[in-house]
């Protein structure tokens, strides 16, 4: 196998940075939902609305887009030597990333619902909802690092 090019390594580094930023936001936004649902005063509701909007639009969206764009280039460049498209783990990982994208959009939907009614769902619901990206993260990292054969 040939050594990866400098461009490939730069894109890989940017991909890792984007993934870390995206996951940080995926972990934090539902945590804000927990606190938002527990708050009772108007000032707190307004504060959480601002925090949630800035996190969703200013960090989550750009990080997701950067993650998906850099992933496309990594697969396109790397597939010639690493044969990703022949591996089951690769398709499982892509499916899990698809679930993360859906989770991302669901967070956006819930953010808007919380603006209308902070007690739309209980703080316990948000605590469980907050665990989904963690489970996906574990699975994706294991698939990418271990590359199990099925």
Short mmCIF file of C-alpha atoms in Angstrom, two decimals:
data_model
loop_
_atom_site.label_atom_id
_atom_site.label_comp_id
_atom_site.label_asym_id
_atom_site.label_seq_id
_atom_site.Cartn_x
_atom_site.Cartn_y
_atom_site.Cartn_z
CA UNK A 1 0.00 0.00 0.00
CA UNK A 2 1.35 3.41 -0.95
CA UNK A 3 1.89 6.08 1.66
CA UNK A 4 -1.00 8.57 1.76
CA UNK A 5 -0.40 11.89 0.05
CA UNK A 6 -0.01 15.11 2.00
CA UNK A 7 -3.39 16.29 0.68
CA UNK A 8 -5.06 13.09 1.90
CA UNK A 9 -3.53 13.54 5.35
CA UNK A 10 -4.66 17.19 5.53
CA UNK A 11 -8.21 16.22 4.59
CA UNK A 12 -8.09 13.40 7.14
CA UNK A 13 -6.98 15.85 9.84
CA UNK A 14 -9.78 18.27 8.89
CA UNK A 15 -12.25 15.37 8.93
CA UNK A 16 -11.25 14.39 12.46
CA UNK A 17 -11.55 18.01 13.63
CA UNK A 18 -14.99 18.32 12.01
CA UNK A 19 -16.17 15.04 13.56
CA UNK A 20 -15.02 16.14 17.02
CA UNK A 21 -16.82 19.47 16.66
CA UNK A 22 -19.98 17.82 15.36
CA UNK A 23 -20.06 15.30 18.19
CA UNK A 24 -19.39 17.98 20.78
CA UNK A 25 -22.48 19.80 19.52
CA UNK A 26 -24.51 16.56 19.25
CA UNK A 27 -23.68 15.86 22.89
CA UNK A 28 -24.24 19.39 24.16
CA UNK A 29 -27.46 20.46 22.41
CA UNK A 30 -29.63 17.74 23.99
CA UNK A 31 -28.00 18.56 27.32
CA UNK A 32 -29.21 22.14 26.84
CA UNK A 33 -32.64 20.66 26.14
CA UNK A 34 -32.50 19.00 29.59
CA UNK A 35 -31.80 22.30 31.30
CA UNK A 36 -34.30 24.14 29.11
CA UNK A 37 -37.05 21.69 30.08
CA UNK A 38 -36.17 22.11 33.75
CA UNK A 39 -36.25 25.92 33.66
CA UNK A 40 -39.33 27.81 34.79
CA UNK A 41 -38.67 31.50 34.16
CA UNK A 42 -38.86 33.53 30.96
CA UNK A 43 -35.28 34.78 31.17
CA UNK A 44 -33.95 31.21 31.32
CA UNK A 45 -36.15 30.15 28.40
CA UNK A 46 -34.85 33.04 26.32
CA UNK A 47 -31.25 32.30 27.29
CA UNK A 48 -31.59 28.62 26.32
CA UNK A 49 -33.26 29.53 23.03
CA UNK A 50 -30.30 31.74 22.13
CA UNK A 51 -27.73 29.15 23.23
CA UNK A 52 -29.51 26.37 21.33
CA UNK A 53 -29.85 28.46 18.16
CA UNK A 54 -26.19 29.51 18.17
CA UNK A 55 -24.99 25.97 18.83
CA UNK A 56 -27.24 24.43 16.18
CA UNK A 57 -26.63 26.98 13.43
CA UNK A 58 -23.12 28.12 14.27
CA UNK A 59 -21.43 24.85 15.22
CA UNK A 60 -23.57 21.80 14.45
CA UNK A 61 -24.42 22.68 10.87
CA UNK A 62 -20.94 23.72 9.73
CA UNK A 63 -19.36 20.75 11.53
CA UNK A 64 -21.79 18.28 9.95
CA UNK A 65 -21.25 19.73 6.48
CA UNK A 66 -17.46 19.69 6.92
CA UNK A 67 -17.61 16.11 8.21
CA UNK A 68 -19.62 14.90 5.23
CA UNK A 69 -17.57 16.78 2.62
CA UNK A 70 -14.22 15.62 3.99
CA UNK A 71 -15.58 12.07 4.35
CA UNK A 72 -16.53 12.08 0.68
CA UNK A 73 -13.00 13.05 -0.33
CA UNK A 74 -11.42 10.51 2.01
CA UNK A 75 -13.52 7.71 0.59
CA UNK A 76 -12.97 8.88 -2.98
CA UNK A 77 -9.19 9.11 -2.59
CA UNK A 78 -8.77 6.19 -0.23
CA UNK A 79 -10.98 3.66 -1.97
CA UNK A 80 -8.44 3.04 -4.73
CA UNK A 81 -6.02 1.45 -2.26
CA UNK A 82 -8.18 0.51 0.71
CA UNK A 83 -11.24 -0.99 -1.08
CA UNK A 84 -13.81 0.47 1.31
CA UNK A 85 -16.69 -0.41 -1.00
CA UNK A 86 -15.91 -4.11 -0.65
CA UNK A 87 -16.17 -4.10 3.16
CA UNK A 88 -19.33 -4.65 5.21
CA UNK A 89 -17.98 -2.50 8.07
CA UNK A 90 -17.86 0.47 5.69
CA UNK A 91 -21.56 0.20 4.82
CA UNK A 92 -22.48 -0.24 8.49
CA UNK A 93 -20.51 2.91 9.29
CA UNK A 94 -22.21 4.85 6.49
CA UNK A 95 -25.59 3.70 7.82
CA UNK A 96 -24.69 4.89 11.32
CA UNK A 97 -23.55 8.25 9.95
CA UNK A 98 -26.91 8.44 8.19
CA UNK A 99 -28.58 7.91 11.58
CA UNK A 100 -26.46 10.75 12.99
CA UNK A 101 -27.60 13.04 10.20
CA UNK A 102 -31.22 12.14 11.00
CA UNK A 103 -30.51 12.74 14.71
CA UNK A 104 -29.04 16.13 13.77
CA UNK A 105 -32.25 17.12 11.97
CA UNK A 106 -34.41 15.76 14.79
CA UNK A 107 -32.45 17.99 17.17
CA UNK A 108 -33.30 20.95 14.93
CA UNK A 109 -36.97 19.98 14.98
CA UNK A 110 -36.97 19.62 18.76
CA UNK A 111 -35.16 22.94 19.15
CA UNK A 112 -38.04 24.68 17.39
CA UNK A 113 -40.63 22.80 19.46
CA UNK A 114 -38.87 23.87 22.66
CA UNK A 115 -39.08 27.50 21.54
CA UNK A 116 -42.87 27.15 21.50
CA UNK A 117 -43.11 25.16 24.73
CA UNK A 118 -40.12 24.50 27.00
CA UNK A 119 -42.01 21.69 28.70
CA UNK A 120 -42.80 19.95 25.42
CA UNK A 121 -41.07 16.85 26.81
CA UNK A 122 -39.69 16.04 30.24
CA UNK A 123 -36.07 16.48 31.21
CA UNK A 124 -35.92 12.67 31.60
CA UNK A 125 -36.79 12.22 27.94
CA UNK A 126 -33.98 14.58 26.97
CA UNK A 127 -31.51 12.68 29.18
CA UNK A 128 -32.24 9.46 27.29
CA UNK A 129 -32.32 11.25 23.94
CA UNK A 130 -28.86 12.62 24.76
CA UNK A 131 -27.37 9.09 24.86
CA UNK A 132 -28.06 8.14 21.23
CA UNK A 133 -25.01 9.79 19.66
CA UNK A 134 -22.80 8.17 22.30
CA UNK A 135 -23.94 4.71 21.26
CA UNK A 136 -23.41 5.54 17.60
CA UNK A 137 -19.96 6.96 18.35
CA UNK A 138 -18.88 3.73 20.05
CA UNK A 139 -20.07 1.65 17.11
CA UNK A 140 -18.50 3.90 14.45
CA UNK A 141 -15.10 4.03 16.17
CA UNK A 142 -15.05 0.26 16.58
CA UNK A 143 -16.02 -0.25 12.94
CA UNK A 144 -13.37 2.18 11.65
CA UNK A 145 -10.52 1.03 13.89
CA UNK A 146 -11.16 -2.72 14.13
CA UNK A 147 -12.71 -3.12 10.65
CA UNK A 148 -14.41 -6.38 11.62
CA UNK A 149 -15.12 -8.95 8.95
CA UNK A 150 -18.59 -10.46 8.87
#
